[in-house]
Every structure is written in C-alpha cells, then in structure tokens.
Amino acid sequence: TRSGDVWTLDGTWLDRLVARTNFTDNESRMYFDRQMRNNGVYERLEEMGIEDGDTVSIYDFEFDYERYYLYRPIWRAYKLTR
C-alpha cells in the first residue's frame, strides 16, 4: 500500500525473507536485494509509480528506494524501526 511517499509491503514470503536476513551483514543485505529484484518486487513498485527517495517499509525496517543502486553492489542504508 502507498501513503504519500511511503510504500508499505507485507506478505508471507516477505515475512520469511526478512526473518532470515541479517541486515547488519553486507552479504546478507545483498541476498535480500537480489531476492527482491529476482522476484519482481522492485519492478512491480516501479510499475506502480515508486520514485527515487520514496520510503519502502517492510515490517520492522525501512529503506529509501534508489533505482540507481538496485543494479550495483553499493548498498543503501536500512534502518530498523523497532
């Protein structure tokens, strides 16, 4: 769902992905990013109108969407919201 510039995502698959991702580890964050990309999450968000700088919120963390970084090994900052 979308509220302003915040996109909130949920679902069983995302819940499992988040639960098994260590967001303090770079390799684990890159795995998360690949899973999101390979499963079409970023593509679908783009189709729905997400823009660079919008916030993506998934359960207990958020990140700023940056299309430029999706295809590079540079990782954007995640912030836990717990």
PDB file of N, CA, C and O in Angstrom:
ATOM      1  N   THR A   1       0.836  -1.185   0.000  1.00  0.00           N
ATOM      2  CA  THR A   1       0.000   0.000   0.000  1.00  0.00           C
ATOM      3  C   THR A   1       0.874   1.238   0.000  1.00  0.00           C
ATOM      4  O   THR A   1       2.044   1.173   0.379  1.00  0.00           O
ATOM      5  N   ARG A   2       0.283   2.349  -0.430  1.00  0.00           N
ATOM      6  CA  ARG A   2       1.034   3.594  -0.517  1.00  0.00           C
ATOM      7  C   ARG A   2       0.335   4.671   0.291  1.00  0.00           C
ATOM      8  O   ARG A   2      -0.877   4.821   0.224  1.00  0.00           O
ATOM      9  N   SER A   3       1.135   5.412   1.048  1.00  0.00           N
ATOM     10  CA  SER A   3       0.638   6.568   1.775  1.00  0.00           C
ATOM     11  C   SER A   3       1.648   7.680   1.578  1.00  0.00           C
ATOM     12  O   SER A   3       2.725   7.676   2.181  1.00  0.00           O
ATOM     13  N   GLY A   4       1.338   8.601   0.666  1.00  0.00           N
ATOM     14  CA  GLY A   4       2.292   9.657   0.333  1.00  0.00           C
ATOM     15  C   GLY A   4       3.500   9.064  -0.351  1.00  0.00           C
ATOM     16  O   GLY A   4       3.380   8.411  -1.381  1.00  0.00           O
ATOM     17  N   ASP A   5       4.681   9.274   0.240  1.00  0.00           N
ATOM     18  CA  ASP A   5       5.902   8.723  -0.352  1.00  0.00           C
ATOM     19  C   ASP A   5       6.404   7.489   0.408  1.00  0.00           C
ATOM     20  O   ASP A   5       7.560   7.102   0.290  1.00  0.00           O
ATOM     21  N   VAL A   6       5.519   6.860   1.203  1.00  0.00           N
ATOM     22  CA  VAL A   6       5.875   5.637   1.931  1.00  0.00           C
ATOM     23  C   VAL A   6       5.096   4.463   1.345  1.00  0.00           C
ATOM     24  O   VAL A   6       3.873   4.496   1.249  1.00  0.00           O
ATOM     25  N   TRP A   7       5.835   3.446   0.938  1.00  0.00           N
ATOM     26  CA  TRP A   7       5.261   2.214   0.373  1.00  0.00           C
ATOM     27  C   TRP A   7       5.411   1.116   1.406  1.00  0.00           C
ATOM     28  O   TRP A   7       6.518   0.766   1.795  1.00  0.00           O
ATOM     29  N   THR A   8       4.291   0.566   1.883  1.00  0.00           N
ATOM     30  CA  THR A   8       4.309  -0.476   2.890  1.00  0.00           C
ATOM     31  C   THR A   8       4.046  -1.821   2.229  1.00  0.00           C
ATOM     32  O   THR A   8       3.039  -1.990   1.539  1.00  0.00           O
ATOM     33  N   LEU A   9       4.984  -2.753   2.424  1.00  0.00           N
ATOM     34  CA  LEU A   9       4.875  -4.076   1.824  1.00  0.00           C
ATOM     35  C   LEU A   9       4.697  -5.118   2.921  1.00  0.00           C
ATOM     36  O   LEU A   9       5.294  -5.011   3.985  1.00  0.00           O
ATOM     37  N   ASP A  10       3.893  -6.136   2.641  1.00  0.00           N
ATOM     38  CA  ASP A  10       3.757  -7.247   3.575  1.00  0.00           C
ATOM     39  C   ASP A  10       3.380  -8.506   2.817  1.00  0.00           C
ATOM     40  O   ASP A  10       3.124  -8.465   1.627  1.00  0.00           O
ATOM     41  N   GLY A  11       3.399  -9.601   3.508  1.00  0.00           N
ATOM     42  CA  GLY A  11       3.072 -10.885   2.902  1.00  0.00           C
ATOM     43  C   GLY A  11       3.919 -11.981   3.507  1.00  0.00           C
ATOM     44  O   GLY A  11       4.974 -11.728   4.093  1.00  0.00           O
ATOM     45  N   THR A  12       3.455 -13.200   3.368  1.00  0.00           N
ATOM     46  CA  THR A  12       4.134 -14.352   3.964  1.00  0.00           C
ATOM     47  C   THR A  12       5.557 -14.492   3.442  1.00  0.00           C
ATOM     48  O   THR A  12       6.497 -14.708   4.212  1.00  0.00           O
ATOM     49  N   TRP A  13       5.738 -14.372   2.123  1.00  0.00           N
ATOM     50  CA  TRP A  13       7.074 -14.514   1.536  1.00  0.00           C
ATOM     51  C   TRP A  13       8.020 -13.446   2.079  1.00  0.00           C
ATOM     52  O   TRP A  13       9.157 -13.743   2.450  1.00  0.00           O
ATOM     53  N   LEU A  14       7.551 -12.194   2.146  1.00  0.00           N
ATOM     54  CA  LEU A  14       8.385 -11.116   2.671  1.00  0.00           C
ATOM     55  C   LEU A  14       8.699 -11.329   4.148  1.00  0.00           C
ATOM     56  O   LEU A  14       9.822 -11.066   4.588  1.00  0.00           O
ATOM     57  N   ASP A  15       7.733 -11.817   4.903  1.00  0.00           N
ATOM     58  CA  ASP A  15       7.955 -12.092   6.318  1.00  0.00           C
ATOM     59  C   ASP A  15       9.086 -13.096   6.496  1.00  0.00           C
ATOM     60  O   ASP A  15       9.989 -12.903   7.315  1.00  0.00           O
ATOM     61  N   ARG A  16       9.073 -14.166   5.702  1.00  0.00           N
ATOM     62  CA  ARG A  16      10.141 -15.177   5.789  1.00  0.00           C
ATOM     63  C   ARG A  16      11.480 -14.600   5.336  1.00  0.00           C
ATOM     64  O   ARG A  16      12.515 -14.885   5.940  1.00  0.00           O
ATOM     65  N   LEU A  17      11.471 -13.817   4.263  1.00  0.00           N
ATOM     66  CA  LEU A  17      12.713 -13.218   3.760  1.00  0.00           C
ATOM     67  C   LEU A  17      13.332 -12.295   4.802  1.00  0.00           C
ATOM     68  O   LEU A  17      14.531 -12.361   5.070  1.00  0.00           O
ATOM     69  N   VAL A  18      12.522 -11.450   5.406  1.00  0.00           N
ATOM     70  CA  VAL A  18      13.019 -10.527   6.427  1.00  0.00           C
ATOM     71  C   VAL A  18      13.548 -11.298   7.636  1.00  0.00           C
ATOM     72  O   VAL A  18      14.609 -10.980   8.176  1.00  0.00           O
ATOM     73  N   ALA A  19      12.834 -12.341   8.032  1.00  0.00           N
ATOM     74  CA  ALA A  19      13.243 -13.117   9.211  1.00  0.00           C
ATOM     75  C   ALA A  19      14.603 -13.777   9.026  1.00  0.00           C
ATOM     76  O   ALA A  19      15.341 -13.956   9.997  1.00  0.00           O
ATOM     77  N   ARG A  20      14.954 -14.137   7.800  1.00  0.00           N
ATOM     78  CA  ARG A  20      16.231 -14.828   7.596  1.00  0.00           C
ATOM     79  C   ARG A  20      17.338 -13.913   7.071  1.00  0.00           C
ATOM     80  O   ARG A  20      18.393 -14.390   6.658  1.00  0.00           O
ATOM     81  N   THR A  21      17.101 -12.612   7.092  1.00  0.00           N
ATOM     82  CA  THR A  21      18.104 -11.661   6.627  1.00  0.00           C
ATOM     83  C   THR A  21      18.746 -10.950   7.803  1.00  0.00           C
ATOM     84  O   THR A  21      18.062 -10.403   8.659  1.00  0.00           O
ATOM     85  N   ASN A  22      20.079 -10.958   7.824  1.00  0.00           N
ATOM     86  CA  ASN A  22      20.846 -10.224   8.829  1.00  0.00           C
ATOM     87  C   ASN A  22      21.212  -8.881   8.205  1.00  0.00           C
ATOM     88  O   ASN A  22      22.153  -8.799   7.422  1.00  0.00           O
ATOM     89  N   PHE A  23      20.492  -7.834   8.572  1.00  0.00           N
ATOM     90  CA  PHE A  23      20.694  -6.542   7.932  1.00  0.00           C
ATOM     91  C   PHE A  23      21.958  -5.827   8.386  1.00  0.00           C
ATOM     92  O   PHE A  23      22.295  -4.775   7.848  1.00  0.00           O
ATOM     93  N   THR A  24      22.688  -6.399   9.330  1.00  0.00           N
ATOM     94  CA  THR A  24      23.976  -5.821   9.712  1.00  0.00           C
ATOM     95  C   THR A  24      25.124  -6.401   8.884  1.00  0.00           C
ATOM     96  O   THR A  24      26.245  -5.945   8.973  1.00  0.00           O
ATOM     97  N   ASP A  25      24.830  -7.414   8.067  1.00  0.00           N
ATOM     98  CA  ASP A  25      25.838  -8.085   7.242  1.00  0.00           C
ATOM     99  C   ASP A  25      25.633  -7.722   5.774  1.00  0.00           C
ATOM    100  O   ASP A  25      24.536  -7.884   5.227  1.00  0.00           O
ATOM    101  N   ASN A  26      26.676  -7.233   5.123  1.00  0.00           N
ATOM    102  CA  ASN A  26      26.583  -6.780   3.736  1.00  0.00           C
ATOM    103  C   ASN A  26      26.142  -7.891   2.787  1.00  0.00           C
ATOM    104  O   ASN A  26      25.287  -7.678   1.925  1.00  0.00           O
ATOM    105  N   GLU A  27      26.711  -9.086   2.909  1.00  0.00           N
ATOM    106  CA  GLU A  27      26.340 -10.199   2.022  1.00  0.00           C
ATOM    107  C   GLU A  27      24.867 -10.566   2.187  1.00  0.00           C
ATOM    108  O   GLU A  27      24.175 -10.859   1.210  1.00  0.00           O
ATOM    109  N   SER A  28      24.398 -10.556   3.406  1.00  0.00           N
ATOM    110  CA  SER A  28      23.002 -10.877   3.675  1.00  0.00           C
ATOM    111  C   SER A  28      22.079  -9.812   3.086  1.00  0.00           C
ATOM    112  O   SER A  28      21.037 -10.128   2.496  1.00  0.00           O
ATOM    113  N   ARG A  29      22.453  -8.543   3.196  1.00  0.00           N
ATOM    114  CA  ARG A  29      21.650  -7.464   2.590  1.00  0.00           C
ATOM    115  C   ARG A  29      21.633  -7.586   1.079  1.00  0.00           C
ATOM    116  O   ARG A  29      20.605  -7.361   0.434  1.00  0.00           O
ATOM    117  N   MET A  30      22.769  -7.976   0.493  1.00  0.00           N
ATOM    118  CA  MET A  30      22.813  -8.150  -0.956  1.00  0.00           C
ATOM    119  C   MET A  30      21.927  -9.313  -1.388  1.00  0.00           C
ATOM    120  O   MET A  30      21.260  -9.248  -2.416  1.00  0.00           O
ATOM    121  N   TYR A  31      21.884 -10.384  -0.591  1.00  0.00           N
ATOM    122  CA  TYR A  31      20.980 -11.513  -0.857  1.00  0.00           C
ATOM    123  C   TYR A  31      19.531 -11.029  -0.829  1.00  0.00           C
ATOM    124  O   TYR A  31      18.740 -11.352  -1.721  1.00  0.00           O
ATOM    125  N   PHE A  32      19.195 -10.255   0.188  1.00  0.00           N
ATOM    126  CA  PHE A  32      17.846  -9.704   0.297  1.00  0.00           C
ATOM    127  C   PHE A  32      17.500  -8.893  -0.960  1.00  0.00           C
ATOM    128  O   PHE A  32      16.438  -9.053  -1.549  1.00  0.00           O
ATOM    129  N   ASP A  33      18.411  -8.025  -1.355  1.00  0.00           N
ATOM    130  CA  ASP A  33      18.205  -7.180  -2.537  1.00  0.00           C
ATOM    131  C   ASP A  33      17.999  -8.029  -3.792  1.00  0.00           C
ATOM    132  O   ASP A  33      17.105  -7.764  -4.597  1.00  0.00           O
ATOM    133  N   ARG A  34      18.818  -9.068  -3.961  1.00  0.00           N
ATOM    134  CA  ARG A  34      18.677  -9.956  -5.120  1.00  0.00           C
ATOM    135  C   ARG A  34      17.322 -10.656  -5.113  1.00  0.00           C
ATOM    136  O   ARG A  34      16.678 -10.788  -6.157  1.00  0.00           O
ATOM    137  N   GLN A  35      16.900 -11.122  -3.953  1.00  0.00           N
ATOM    138  CA  GLN A  35      15.606 -11.798  -3.855  1.00  0.00           C
ATOM    139  C   GLN A  35      14.467 -10.843  -4.218  1.00  0.00           C
ATOM    140  O   GLN A  35      13.533 -11.227  -4.930  1.00  0.00           O
ATOM    141  N   MET A  36      14.555  -9.625  -3.734  1.00  0.00           N
ATOM    142  CA  MET A  36      13.522  -8.626  -4.059  1.00  0.00           C
ATOM    143  C   MET A  36      13.508  -8.365  -5.569  1.00  0.00           C
ATOM    144  O   MET A  36      12.451  -8.303  -6.181  1.00  0.00           O
ATOM    145  N   ARG A  37      14.682  -8.240  -6.166  1.00  0.00           N
ATOM    146  CA  ARG A  37      14.786  -7.973  -7.599  1.00  0.00           C
ATOM    147  C   ARG A  37      14.344  -9.186  -8.412  1.00  0.00           C
ATOM    148  O   ARG A  37      13.521  -9.075  -9.330  1.00  0.00           O
ATOM    149  N   ASN A  38      14.856 -10.353  -8.077  1.00  0.00           N
ATOM    150  CA  ASN A  38      14.563 -11.561  -8.852  1.00  0.00           C
ATOM    151  C   ASN A  38      13.106 -11.997  -8.764  1.00  0.00           C
ATOM    152  O   ASN A  38      12.612 -12.690  -9.651  1.00  0.00           O
ATOM    153  N   ASN A  39      12.426 -11.613  -7.707  1.00  0.00           N
ATOM    154  CA  ASN A  39      11.026 -11.970  -7.542  1.00  0.00           C
ATOM    155  C   ASN A  39      10.078 -10.858  -8.000  1.00  0.00           C
ATOM    156  O   ASN A  39       8.877 -10.931  -7.762  1.00  0.00           O
ATOM    157  N   GLY A  40      10.632  -9.841  -8.642  1.00  0.00           N
ATOM    158  CA  GLY A  40       9.816  -8.819  -9.280  1.00  0.00           C
ATOM    159  C   GLY A  40       9.254  -7.739  -8.376  1.00  0.00           C
ATOM    160  O   GLY A  40       8.418  -6.947  -8.814  1.00  0.00           O
ATOM    161  N   VAL A  41       9.722  -7.671  -7.140  1.00  0.00           N
ATOM    162  CA  VAL A  41       9.179  -6.669  -6.222  1.00  0.00           C
ATOM    163  C   VAL A  41       9.521  -5.257  -6.690  1.00  0.00           C
ATOM    164  O   VAL A  41       8.643  -4.390  -6.770  1.00  0.00           O
ATOM    165  N   TYR A  42      10.782  -5.006  -7.026  1.00  0.00           N
ATOM    166  CA  TYR A  42      11.176  -3.670  -7.467  1.00  0.00           C
ATOM    167  C   TYR A  42      10.489  -3.298  -8.778  1.00  0.00           C
ATOM    168  O   TYR A  42      10.038  -2.169  -8.953  1.00  0.00           O
ATOM    169  N   GLU A  43      10.405  -4.244  -9.686  1.00  0.00           N
ATOM    170  CA  GLU A  43       9.740  -3.988 -10.968  1.00  0.00           C
ATOM    171  C   GLU A  43       8.282  -3.590 -10.746  1.00  0.00           C
ATOM    172  O   GLU A  43       7.780  -2.649 -11.359  1.00  0.00           O
ATOM    173  N   ARG A  44       7.610  -4.311  -9.862  1.00  0.00           N
ATOM    174  CA  ARG A  44       6.196  -4.007  -9.581  1.00  0.00           C
ATOM    175  C   ARG A  44       6.053  -2.635  -8.932  1.00  0.00           C
ATOM    176  O   ARG A  44       5.138  -1.870  -9.265  1.00  0.00           O
ATOM    177  N   LEU A  45       6.942  -2.301  -8.008  1.00  0.00           N
ATOM    178  CA  LEU A  45       6.897  -0.980  -7.387  1.00  0.00           C
ATOM    179  C   LEU A  45       7.080   0.117  -8.437  1.00  0.00           C
ATOM    180  O   LEU A  45       6.400   1.147  -8.390  1.00  0.00           O
ATOM    181  N   GLU A  46       7.992  -0.111  -9.373  1.00  0.00           N
ATOM    182  CA  GLU A  46       8.203   0.872 -10.443  1.00  0.00           C
ATOM    183  C   GLU A  46       6.962   1.011 -11.311  1.00  0.00           C
ATOM    184  O   GLU A  46       6.588   2.118 -11.690  1.00  0.00           O
ATOM    185  N   GLU A  47       6.308  -0.100 -11.615  1.00  0.00           N
ATOM    186  CA  GLU A  47       5.076  -0.053 -12.398  1.00  0.00           C
ATOM    187  C   GLU A  47       3.997   0.742 -11.665  1.00  0.00           C
ATOM    188  O   GLU A  47       3.167   1.399 -12.286  1.00  0.00           O
ATOM    189  N   MET A  48       4.025   0.671 -10.336  1.00  0.00           N
ATOM    190  CA  MET A  48       3.020   1.358  -9.528  1.00  0.00           C
ATOM    191  C   MET A  48       3.378   2.819  -9.263  1.00  0.00           C
ATOM    192  O   MET A  48       2.588   3.551  -8.682  1.00  0.00           O
ATOM    193  N   GLY A  49       4.592   3.227  -9.664  1.00  0.00           N
ATOM    194  CA  GLY A  49       4.947   4.640  -9.576  1.00  0.00           C
ATOM    195  C   GLY A  49       5.918   5.046  -8.494  1.00  0.00           C
ATOM    196  O   GLY A  49       6.068   6.237  -8.215  1.00  0.00           O
ATOM    197  N   ILE A  50       6.628   4.096  -7.890  1.00  0.00           N
ATOM    198  CA  ILE A  50       7.622   4.474  -6.889  1.00  0.00           C
ATOM    199  C   ILE A  50       8.692   5.338  -7.533  1.00  0.00           C
ATOM    200  O   ILE A  50       9.024   5.176  -8.708  1.00  0.00           O
ATOM    201  N   GLU A  51       9.217   6.285  -6.754  1.00  0.00           N
ATOM    202  CA  GLU A  51      10.254   7.194  -7.250  1.00  0.00           C
ATOM    203  C   GLU A  51      11.452   7.153  -6.317  1.00  0.00           C
ATOM    204  O   GLU A  51      11.320   6.808  -5.130  1.00  0.00           O
ATOM    205  N   ASP A  52      12.616   7.534  -6.858  1.00  0.00           N
ATOM    206  CA  ASP A  52      13.815   7.618  -6.027  1.00  0.00           C
ATOM    207  C   ASP A  52      13.532   8.509  -4.827  1.00  0.00           C
ATOM    208  O   ASP A  52      12.915   9.570  -4.949  1.00  0.00           O
ATOM    209  N   GLY A  53      13.975   8.040  -3.653  1.00  0.00           N
ATOM    210  CA  GLY A  53      13.776   8.788  -2.422  1.00  0.00           C
ATOM    211  C   GLY A  53      12.532   8.391  -1.652  1.00  0.00           C
ATOM    212  O   GLY A  53      12.405   8.731  -0.472  1.00  0.00           O
ATOM    213  N   ASP A  54      11.589   7.683  -2.291  1.00  0.00           N
ATOM    214  CA  ASP A  54      10.424   7.183  -1.567  1.00  0.00           C
ATOM    215  C   ASP A  54      10.887   6.155  -0.540  1.00  0.00           C
ATOM    216  O   ASP A  54      11.902   5.486  -0.726  1.00  0.00           O
ATOM    217  N   THR A  55      10.145   6.008   0.524  1.00  0.00           N
ATOM    218  CA  THR A  55      10.474   5.063   1.584  1.00  0.00           C
ATOM    219  C   THR A  55       9.720   3.761   1.378  1.00  0.00           C
ATOM    220  O   THR A  55       8.521   3.769   1.109  1.00  0.00           O
ATOM    221  N   VAL A  56      10.437   2.647   1.487  1.00  0.00           N
ATOM    222  CA  VAL A  56       9.828   1.322   1.448  1.00  0.00           C
ATOM    223  C   VAL A  56       9.866   0.787   2.875  1.00  0.00           C
ATOM    224  O   VAL A  56      10.925   0.739   3.500  1.00  0.00           O
ATOM    225  N   SER A  57       8.709   0.408   3.388  1.00  0.00           N
ATOM    226  CA  SER A  57       8.588  -0.092   4.750  1.00  0.00           C
ATOM    227  C   SER A  57       8.133  -1.550   4.701  1.00  0.00           C
ATOM    228  O   SER A  57       7.102  -1.860   4.110  1.00  0.00           O
ATOM    229  N   ILE A  58       8.944  -2.422   5.299  1.00  0.00           N
ATOM    230  CA  ILE A  58       8.628  -3.850   5.346  1.00  0.00           C
ATOM    231  C   ILE A  58       8.799  -4.303   6.791  1.00  0.00           C
ATOM    232  O   ILE A  58       9.916  -4.427   7.284  1.00  0.00           O
ATOM    233  N   TYR A  59       7.693  -4.532   7.463  1.00  0.00           N
ATOM    234  CA  TYR A  59       7.691  -4.975   8.855  1.00  0.00           C
ATOM    235  C   TYR A  59       8.508  -4.044   9.721  1.00  0.00           C
ATOM    236  O   TYR A  59       8.132  -2.907   9.919  1.00  0.00           O
ATOM    237  N   ASP A  60       9.664  -4.474  10.245  1.00  0.00           N
ATOM    238  CA  ASP A  60      10.375  -3.677  11.239  1.00  0.00           C
ATOM    239  C   ASP A  60      11.552  -2.878  10.690  1.00  0.00           C
ATOM    240  O   ASP A  60      12.427  -2.480  11.429  1.00  0.00           O
ATOM    241  N   PHE A  61      11.578  -2.624   9.394  1.00  0.00           N
ATOM    242  CA  PHE A  61      12.632  -1.771   8.858  1.00  0.00           C
ATOM    243  C   PHE A  61      12.143  -1.009   7.637  1.00  0.00           C
ATOM    244  O   PHE A  61      11.121  -1.329   7.038  1.00  0.00           O
ATOM    245  N   GLU A  62      12.887   0.023   7.302  1.00  0.00           N
ATOM    246  CA  GLU A  62      12.569   0.859   6.150  1.00  0.00           C
ATOM    247  C   GLU A  62      13.846   1.146   5.380  1.00  0.00           C
ATOM    248  O   GLU A  62      14.939   1.101   5.938  1.00  0.00           O
ATOM    249  N   PHE A  63      13.691   1.450   4.091  1.00  0.00           N
ATOM    250  CA  PHE A  63      14.821   1.946   3.319  1.00  0.00           C
ATOM    251  C   PHE A  63      14.317   2.916   2.268  1.00  0.00           C
ATOM    252  O   PHE A  63      13.161   2.898   1.883  1.00  0.00           O
ATOM    253  N   ASP A  64      15.205   3.793   1.853  1.00  0.00           N
ATOM    254  CA  ASP A  64      14.887   4.742   0.795  1.00  0.00           C
ATOM    255  C   ASP A  64      15.153   4.076  -0.543  1.00  0.00           C
ATOM    256  O   ASP A  64      16.244   3.562  -0.775  1.00  0.00           O
ATOM    257  N   TYR A  65      14.155   4.092  -1.403  1.00  0.00           N
ATOM    258  CA  TYR A  65      14.268   3.467  -2.713  1.00  0.00           C
ATOM    259  C   TYR A  65      15.182   4.302  -3.604  1.00  0.00           C
ATOM    260  O   TYR A  65      15.009   5.513  -3.712  1.00  0.00           O
ATOM    261  N   GLU A  66      16.144   3.673  -4.212  1.00  0.00           N
ATOM    262  CA  GLU A  66      17.050   4.316  -5.163  1.00  0.00           C
ATOM    263  C   GLU A  66      17.273   3.364  -6.323  1.00  0.00           C
ATOM    264  O   GLU A  66      18.011   2.391  -6.201  1.00  0.00           O
ATOM    265  N   ARG A  67      16.631   3.602  -7.429  1.00  0.00           N
ATOM    266  CA  ARG A  67      16.744   2.717  -8.590  1.00  0.00           C
ATOM    267  C   ARG A  67      18.199   2.539  -9.029  1.00  0.00           C
ATOM    268  O   ARG A  67      18.618   1.448  -9.380  1.00  0.00           O
ATOM    269  N   TYR A  68      18.981   3.593  -8.969  1.00  0.00           N
ATOM    270  CA  TYR A  68      20.377   3.556  -9.394  1.00  0.00           C
ATOM    271  C   TYR A  68      21.151   2.453  -8.672  1.00  0.00           C
ATOM    272  O   TYR A  68      21.973   1.776  -9.260  1.00  0.00           O
ATOM    273  N   TYR A  69      20.877   2.262  -7.382  1.00  0.00           N
ATOM    274  CA  TYR A  69      21.633   1.300  -6.595  1.00  0.00           C
ATOM    275  C   TYR A  69      21.163  -0.136  -6.765  1.00  0.00           C
ATOM    276  O   TYR A  69      21.826  -1.060  -6.354  1.00  0.00           O
ATOM    277  N   LEU A  70      20.004  -0.337  -7.359  1.00  0.00           N
ATOM    278  CA  LEU A  70      19.480  -1.697  -7.464  1.00  0.00           C
ATOM    279  C   LEU A  70      20.352  -2.607  -8.310  1.00  0.00           C
ATOM    280  O   LEU A  70      20.313  -3.815  -8.157  1.00  0.00           O
ATOM    281  N   TYR A  71      21.121  -2.035  -9.193  1.00  0.00           N
ATOM    282  CA  TYR A  71      21.915  -2.849 -10.112  1.00  0.00           C
ATOM    283  C   TYR A  71      23.406  -2.684  -9.870  1.00  0.00           C
ATOM    284  O   TYR A  71      24.208  -2.976 -10.718  1.00  0.00           O
ATOM    285  N   ARG A  72      23.760  -2.218  -8.680  1.00  0.00           N
ATOM    286  CA  ARG A  72      25.152  -2.037  -8.290  1.00  0.00           C
ATOM    287  C   ARG A  72      25.376  -2.684  -6.937  1.00  0.00           C
ATOM    288  O   ARG A  72      24.457  -2.810  -6.152  1.00  0.00           O
ATOM    289  N   PRO A  73      26.610  -3.048  -6.634  1.00  0.00           N
ATOM    290  CA  PRO A  73      26.888  -3.676  -5.350  1.00  0.00           C
ATOM    291  C   PRO A  73      26.915  -2.709  -4.171  1.00  0.00           C
ATOM    292  O   PRO A  73      27.097  -3.114  -3.048  1.00  0.00           O
ATOM    293  N   ILE A  74      26.734  -1.412  -4.412  1.00  0.00           N
ATOM    294  CA  ILE A  74      26.713  -0.443  -3.317  1.00  0.00           C
ATOM    295  C   ILE A  74      25.385  -0.597  -2.581  1.00  0.00           C
ATOM    296  O   ILE A  74      24.330  -0.641  -3.203  1.00  0.00           O
ATOM    297  N   TRP A  75      25.438  -0.666  -1.275  1.00  0.00           N
ATOM    298  CA  TRP A  75      24.217  -0.897  -0.510  1.00  0.00           C
ATOM    299  C   TRP A  75      23.704   0.399   0.097  1.00  0.00           C
ATOM    300  O   TRP A  75      24.443   1.175   0.635  1.00  0.00           O
ATOM    301  N   ARG A  76      22.412   0.604   0.000  1.00  0.00           N
ATOM    302  CA  ARG A  76      21.813   1.761   0.631  1.00  0.00           C
ATOM    303  C   ARG A  76      21.509   1.455   2.099  1.00  0.00           C
ATOM    304  O   ARG A  76      21.411   0.305   2.483  1.00  0.00           O
ATOM    305  N   ALA A  77      21.346   2.457   2.864  1.00  0.00           N
ATOM    306  CA  ALA A  77      21.158   2.277   4.310  1.00  0.00           C
ATOM    307  C   ALA A  77      19.758   1.782   4.639  1.00  0.00           C
ATOM    308  O   ALA A  77      18.777   2.307   4.160  1.00  0.00           O
ATOM    309  N   TYR A  78      19.723   0.783   5.468  1.00  0.00           N
ATOM    310  CA  TYR A  78      18.471   0.295   6.030  1.00  0.00           C
ATOM    311  C   TYR A  78      18.385   0.807   7.441  1.00  0.00           C
ATOM    312  O   TYR A  78      19.396   0.937   8.120  1.00  0.00           O
ATOM    313  N   LYS A  79      17.213   1.099   7.891  1.00  0.00           N
ATOM    314  CA  LYS A  79      17.070   1.492   9.286  1.00  0.00           C
ATOM    315  C   LYS A  79      15.993   0.645   9.940  1.00  0.00           C
ATOM    316  O   LYS A  79      14.883   0.525   9.429  1.00  0.00           O
ATOM    317  N   LEU A  80      16.341   0.020  11.032  1.00  0.00           N
ATOM    318  CA  LEU A  80      15.377  -0.771  11.765  1.00  0.00           C
ATOM    319  C   LEU A  80      14.435   0.173  12.496  1.00  0.00           C
ATOM    320  O   LEU A  80      14.842   1.187  13.023  1.00  0.00           O
ATOM    321  N   THR A  81      13.155  -0.173  12.509  1.00  0.00           N
ATOM    322  CA  THR A  81      12.168   0.693  13.134  1.00  0.00           C
ATOM    323  C   THR A  81      11.637   0.126  14.441  1.00  0.00           C
ATOM    324  O   THR A  81      10.674   0.624  14.982  1.00  0.00           O
ATOM    325  N   ARG A  82      12.259  -0.921  14.936  1.00  0.00           N
ATOM    326  CA  ARG A  82      11.803  -1.498  16.209  1.00  0.00           C
ATOM    327  C   ARG A  82      12.138  -0.587  17.350  1.00  0.00           C
ATOM    328  O   ARG A  82      13.113   0.044  17.427  1.00  0.00           O
TER     329      ARG A  82
END
